């Protein structure tokens, strides 16, 4: 059976809104409103959230990288608990799955369990990344998208697509409407990290990049209307 299932990635910074750290409730409520519309239209929505609004493993040289990455993974769990609760107050049913035990705060990830929640119309949060250090939530979302047989990955960013160079630095930077994953890898374009890109290529998982702050961009993307960049596989 072909399901209409997508995984949406929100970066930690996006959650923080203008404050750049912690949570911006208005931003999260706006995401919730659009996800709700999509769920009501029959889309099965999985969410992956980064941790950059709290912590990034690689930015600390003072402590062991494995421990720094553990803090990062827990930051993504905190983010998912917050966003899941906001989603609930907006009337959605949610469940948070992690690749490691978090006591009664989340449930341990398994494909069967996630499928059960999707079938109940719940929004499923895949928190904690891959559960392993030296990875990222980019890799986490590709892994879960492939495992859960999602149709595509949606990357809601603070930029409106993929450019051939950084538009903040180069005013002549050109935006792609579509770009192949091979070109993304070859030119090291800023979509997802290299590990995640290779996995997308190997498992033919398409991605769409668009501006989180553009009106209704998430709801539109869930209907296949992308005003950003599609990464073809
Ligand atoms: N992280 C990890 N393994 C994973 C996912 C995340 O170790 O599978 C950690 C890592 O330290 C990362 C942090 O969690 O820096 C936040 O994740 P995110 O993907 O937002 O990191 P970023 O790519 O922004 O560094």
Short mmCIF file of C-alpha atoms and ligand atoms in Angstrom, two decimals:
data_model
loop_
_atom_site.label_atom_id
_atom_site.label_comp_id
_atom_site.label_asym_id
_atom_site.label_seq_id
_atom_site.Cartn_x
_atom_site.Cartn_y
_atom_site.Cartn_z
CA UNK A 1 0.00 0.00 0.00
CA UNK A 2 1.32 3.43 -0.95
CA UNK A 3 0.76 5.83 1.92
CA UNK A 4 0.85 9.57 1.78
CA UNK A 5 3.55 9.87 4.41
CA UNK A 6 6.08 12.66 4.81
CA UNK A 7 8.77 13.48 7.32
CA UNK A 8 9.21 17.16 8.16
CA UNK A 9 12.45 18.53 9.56
CA UNK A 10 12.49 21.68 11.64
CA UNK A 11 15.86 23.05 12.63
CA UNK A 12 16.41 24.00 16.25
CA UNK A 13 17.10 27.60 15.20
CA UNK A 14 13.78 27.75 13.37
CA UNK A 15 11.98 26.91 16.63
CA UNK A 16 13.79 29.70 18.38
CA UNK A 17 12.45 32.29 15.93
CA UNK A 18 13.96 35.77 16.28
CA UNK A 19 15.29 34.93 19.76
CA UNK A 20 17.83 32.43 18.28
CA UNK A 21 17.72 30.31 21.44
CA UNK A 22 15.03 28.38 23.32
CA UNK A 23 11.51 28.35 21.86
CA UNK A 24 9.39 30.90 20.05
CA UNK A 25 5.79 29.88 20.75
CA UNK A 26 4.28 31.86 17.87
CA UNK A 27 6.55 30.13 15.36
CA UNK A 28 5.70 26.69 16.74
CA UNK A 29 1.94 27.42 16.81
CA UNK A 30 2.09 28.48 13.17
CA UNK A 31 3.84 25.20 12.29
CA UNK A 32 1.17 23.34 14.28
CA UNK A 33 -1.66 25.07 12.42
CA UNK A 34 -0.26 24.02 9.07
CA UNK A 35 0.56 20.46 10.12
CA UNK A 36 -2.98 20.08 11.48
CA UNK A 37 -4.44 21.09 8.13
CA UNK A 38 -2.30 18.46 6.44
CA UNK A 39 -3.16 15.70 8.93
CA UNK A 40 -6.86 16.50 8.50
CA UNK A 41 -6.37 16.18 4.75
CA UNK A 42 -5.07 12.64 5.31
CA UNK A 43 -1.28 13.10 5.28
CA UNK A 44 0.70 11.01 7.77
CA UNK A 45 3.22 13.40 9.28
CA UNK A 46 6.45 12.50 11.07
CA UNK A 47 8.55 15.25 12.63
CA UNK A 48 12.28 15.48 13.26
CA UNK A 49 13.70 18.48 15.11
CA UNK A 50 17.31 19.60 15.39
CA UNK A 51 18.95 20.80 18.58
CA UNK A 52 20.86 23.92 17.55
CA UNK A 53 18.67 26.23 19.67
CA UNK A 54 20.27 24.58 22.72
CA UNK A 55 23.44 22.72 21.88
CA UNK A 56 25.60 21.28 19.12
CA UNK A 57 28.08 18.53 19.92
CA UNK A 58 30.79 19.75 17.59
CA UNK A 59 30.87 23.27 19.03
CA UNK A 60 32.34 22.12 22.33
CA UNK A 61 36.02 21.26 22.47
CA UNK A 62 36.14 21.26 26.25
CA UNK A 63 34.51 17.85 26.73
CA UNK A 64 34.53 14.43 25.07
CA UNK A 65 32.68 14.49 21.72
CA UNK A 66 30.55 11.47 22.55
CA UNK A 67 29.27 13.19 25.69
CA UNK A 68 28.78 16.49 23.84
CA UNK A 69 26.71 14.65 21.24
CA UNK A 70 24.64 13.00 23.96
CA UNK A 71 23.71 16.47 25.20
CA UNK A 72 22.78 17.36 21.61
CA UNK A 73 20.55 14.31 21.27
CA UNK A 74 18.82 15.15 24.53
CA UNK A 75 18.31 18.72 23.26
CA UNK A 76 16.35 17.26 20.33
CA UNK A 77 14.21 15.30 22.81
CA UNK A 78 13.45 18.49 24.76
CA UNK A 79 12.51 20.21 21.52
CA UNK A 80 10.17 17.37 20.55
CA UNK A 81 8.47 17.38 23.98
CA UNK A 82 7.81 21.12 23.65
CA UNK A 83 6.56 21.01 20.06
CA UNK A 84 4.48 17.90 20.70
CA UNK A 85 2.74 19.66 23.61
CA UNK A 86 2.01 22.73 21.50
CA UNK A 87 0.61 20.41 18.80
CA UNK A 88 -1.65 18.82 21.43
CA UNK A 89 -2.98 22.17 22.58
CA UNK A 90 -3.83 22.82 18.93
CA UNK A 91 -5.92 19.62 18.89
CA UNK A 92 -3.58 17.03 17.38
CA UNK A 93 -2.74 13.60 18.76
CA UNK A 94 1.00 13.04 19.08
CA UNK A 95 3.55 10.50 20.18
CA UNK A 96 7.31 10.84 20.70
CA UNK A 97 9.65 7.98 19.82
CA UNK A 98 13.34 7.87 20.74
CA UNK A 99 16.08 5.39 19.82
CA UNK A 100 17.02 5.15 23.53
CA UNK A 101 14.92 4.81 26.69
CA UNK A 102 13.81 8.10 28.27
CA UNK A 103 11.76 6.48 31.01
CA UNK A 104 8.10 7.47 30.78
CA UNK A 105 8.83 10.64 28.80
CA UNK A 106 8.95 8.98 25.37
CA UNK A 107 8.45 5.54 23.81
CA UNK A 108 11.26 3.45 22.36
CA UNK A 109 11.32 3.64 18.55
CA UNK A 110 10.34 0.66 16.45
CA UNK A 111 8.92 0.66 12.95
CA UNK A 112 5.86 -1.32 14.03
CA UNK A 113 5.15 1.08 16.87
CA UNK A 114 5.49 4.12 14.60
CA UNK A 115 3.18 2.50 12.03
CA UNK A 116 0.61 1.88 14.75
CA UNK A 117 0.62 5.56 15.73
CA UNK A 118 0.45 6.76 12.13
CA UNK A 119 -2.55 4.48 11.58
CA UNK A 120 -4.28 6.20 14.53
CA UNK A 121 -3.84 9.59 12.87
CA UNK A 122 -1.14 10.72 15.28
CA UNK A 123 1.76 13.00 14.46
CA UNK A 124 4.87 10.96 15.26
CA UNK A 125 7.96 12.75 16.57
CA UNK A 126 11.24 10.97 15.90
CA UNK A 127 13.39 12.48 18.65
CA UNK A 128 16.97 11.78 19.70
CA UNK A 129 18.38 11.54 16.17
CA UNK A 130 19.95 8.19 15.35
CA UNK A 131 20.83 7.61 19.00
CA UNK A 132 24.53 7.64 18.12
CA UNK A 133 27.23 10.30 18.43
CA UNK A 134 28.96 11.69 15.32
CA UNK A 135 25.61 11.75 13.51
CA UNK A 136 23.07 14.54 13.12
CA UNK A 137 19.33 14.95 12.90
CA UNK A 138 19.88 15.22 9.12
CA UNK A 139 21.05 11.63 9.16
CA UNK A 140 18.29 10.82 11.65
CA UNK A 141 15.54 12.07 9.37
CA UNK A 142 16.86 10.23 6.31
CA UNK A 143 17.21 7.03 8.32
CA UNK A 144 13.66 7.28 9.65
CA UNK A 145 12.23 8.34 6.27
CA UNK A 146 13.79 5.30 4.60
CA UNK A 147 12.78 2.92 7.39
CA UNK A 148 9.23 4.27 7.56
CA UNK A 149 8.91 4.24 3.74
CA UNK A 150 8.00 7.91 3.60
CA UNK A 151 7.27 9.47 0.21
CA UNK A 152 9.66 12.35 0.79
CA UNK A 153 11.49 14.55 3.27
CA UNK A 154 10.44 18.17 3.75
CA UNK A 155 13.12 20.54 5.04
CA UNK A 156 11.60 23.76 6.42
CA UNK A 157 14.52 26.18 6.70
CA UNK A 158 15.26 29.82 7.33
CA UNK A 159 16.19 30.12 3.62
CA UNK A 160 13.83 29.67 0.66
CA UNK A 161 15.67 26.91 -1.18
CA UNK A 162 19.04 25.59 -2.31
CA UNK A 163 21.53 28.08 -3.80
CA UNK A 164 24.75 27.52 -5.74
CA UNK A 165 26.54 29.65 -3.13
CA UNK A 166 25.60 31.37 0.11
CA UNK A 167 23.22 34.26 -0.80
CA UNK A 168 24.18 36.06 2.42
CA UNK A 169 27.76 36.23 1.14
CA UNK A 170 27.28 36.25 -2.65
CA UNK A 171 24.53 38.59 -3.94
CA UNK A 172 24.69 36.78 -7.33
CA UNK A 173 23.93 33.37 -5.82
CA UNK A 174 21.42 31.42 -7.93
CA UNK A 175 18.56 29.39 -6.54
CA UNK A 176 17.80 25.96 -7.95
CA UNK A 177 14.20 24.93 -8.65
CA UNK A 178 15.38 21.34 -8.86
CA UNK A 179 18.80 19.85 -8.28
CA UNK A 180 19.96 16.24 -8.32
CA UNK A 181 21.36 14.64 -5.19
CA UNK A 182 24.55 13.89 -7.16
CA UNK A 183 25.05 17.64 -7.76
CA UNK A 184 24.29 18.39 -4.10
CA UNK A 185 27.03 15.93 -3.09
CA UNK A 186 29.53 16.98 -5.74
CA UNK A 187 29.18 20.73 -5.08
CA UNK A 188 28.66 20.31 -1.32
CA UNK A 189 25.43 22.36 -1.52
CA UNK A 190 23.81 23.20 1.79
CA UNK A 191 20.84 20.81 1.99
CA UNK A 192 21.66 18.09 4.51
CA UNK A 193 25.10 16.88 5.60
CA UNK A 194 27.14 14.51 3.48
CA UNK A 195 26.29 11.33 5.40
CA UNK A 196 22.59 12.11 5.05
CA UNK A 197 22.96 13.04 1.35
CA UNK A 198 24.67 9.74 0.53
CA UNK A 199 21.87 7.86 2.27
CA UNK A 200 19.24 9.77 0.30
CA UNK A 201 21.03 8.91 -2.93
CA UNK A 202 21.44 5.23 -2.09
CA UNK A 203 17.84 4.80 -1.01
CA UNK A 204 16.22 7.18 -3.53
CA UNK A 205 14.65 9.44 -0.94
CA UNK A 206 13.65 12.82 -2.47
CA UNK A 207 13.80 16.03 -0.45
CA UNK A 208 12.19 19.44 -0.73
CA UNK A 209 13.70 22.60 0.76
CA UNK A 210 11.56 25.68 1.41
CA UNK A 211 11.22 28.72 3.66
CA UNK A 212 9.57 27.98 7.00
CA UNK A 213 8.56 31.65 7.29
CA UNK A 214 6.76 31.86 3.94
CA UNK A 215 3.00 31.86 4.45
CA UNK A 216 1.50 28.33 4.39
CA UNK A 217 4.74 26.86 3.03
CA UNK A 218 4.47 23.68 5.12
CA UNK A 219 0.83 23.01 4.23
CA UNK A 220 1.59 23.69 0.57
CA UNK A 221 4.67 21.45 0.59
CA UNK A 222 2.58 18.63 2.05
CA UNK A 223 0.34 18.94 -1.01
CA UNK A 224 3.38 18.79 -3.28
CA UNK A 225 3.43 22.55 -3.95
CA UNK A 226 7.06 23.53 -3.41
CA UNK A 227 8.10 27.15 -3.80
CA UNK A 228 11.70 26.26 -3.05
CA UNK A 229 13.98 23.52 -4.32
CA UNK A 230 13.28 19.85 -5.00
CA UNK A 231 16.25 17.52 -4.64
CA UNK A 232 15.73 14.70 -7.11
CA UNK A 233 17.08 11.20 -6.61
N1 LIG B 1 23.25 14.39 17.53
C1 LIG B 1 23.96 13.20 17.56
N2 LIG B 1 23.47 12.12 16.88
C2 LIG B 1 22.32 12.16 16.15
C3 LIG B 1 21.62 13.38 16.10
C4 LIG B 1 22.09 14.49 16.80
O1 LIG B 1 24.98 13.09 18.21
O2 LIG B 1 21.93 11.13 15.55
C5 LIG B 1 23.71 15.54 18.35
C6 LIG B 1 24.90 16.31 17.76
O3 LIG B 1 25.71 16.72 18.83
C7 LIG B 1 24.24 17.52 17.11
C8 LIG B 1 23.11 17.80 18.08
O4 LIG B 1 22.68 16.49 18.49
O5 LIG B 1 25.12 18.61 17.03
C9 LIG B 1 21.94 18.55 17.51
O6 LIG B 1 21.46 17.94 16.32
P1 LIG B 1 21.37 18.76 14.95
O7 LIG B 1 21.12 17.83 13.85
O8 LIG B 1 20.49 19.93 15.16
O9 LIG B 1 22.83 19.26 14.86
P2 LIG B 1 23.57 20.22 13.88
O10 LIG B 1 23.58 19.56 12.54
O11 LIG B 1 22.83 21.52 13.89
O12 LIG B 1 24.88 20.24 14.56
#
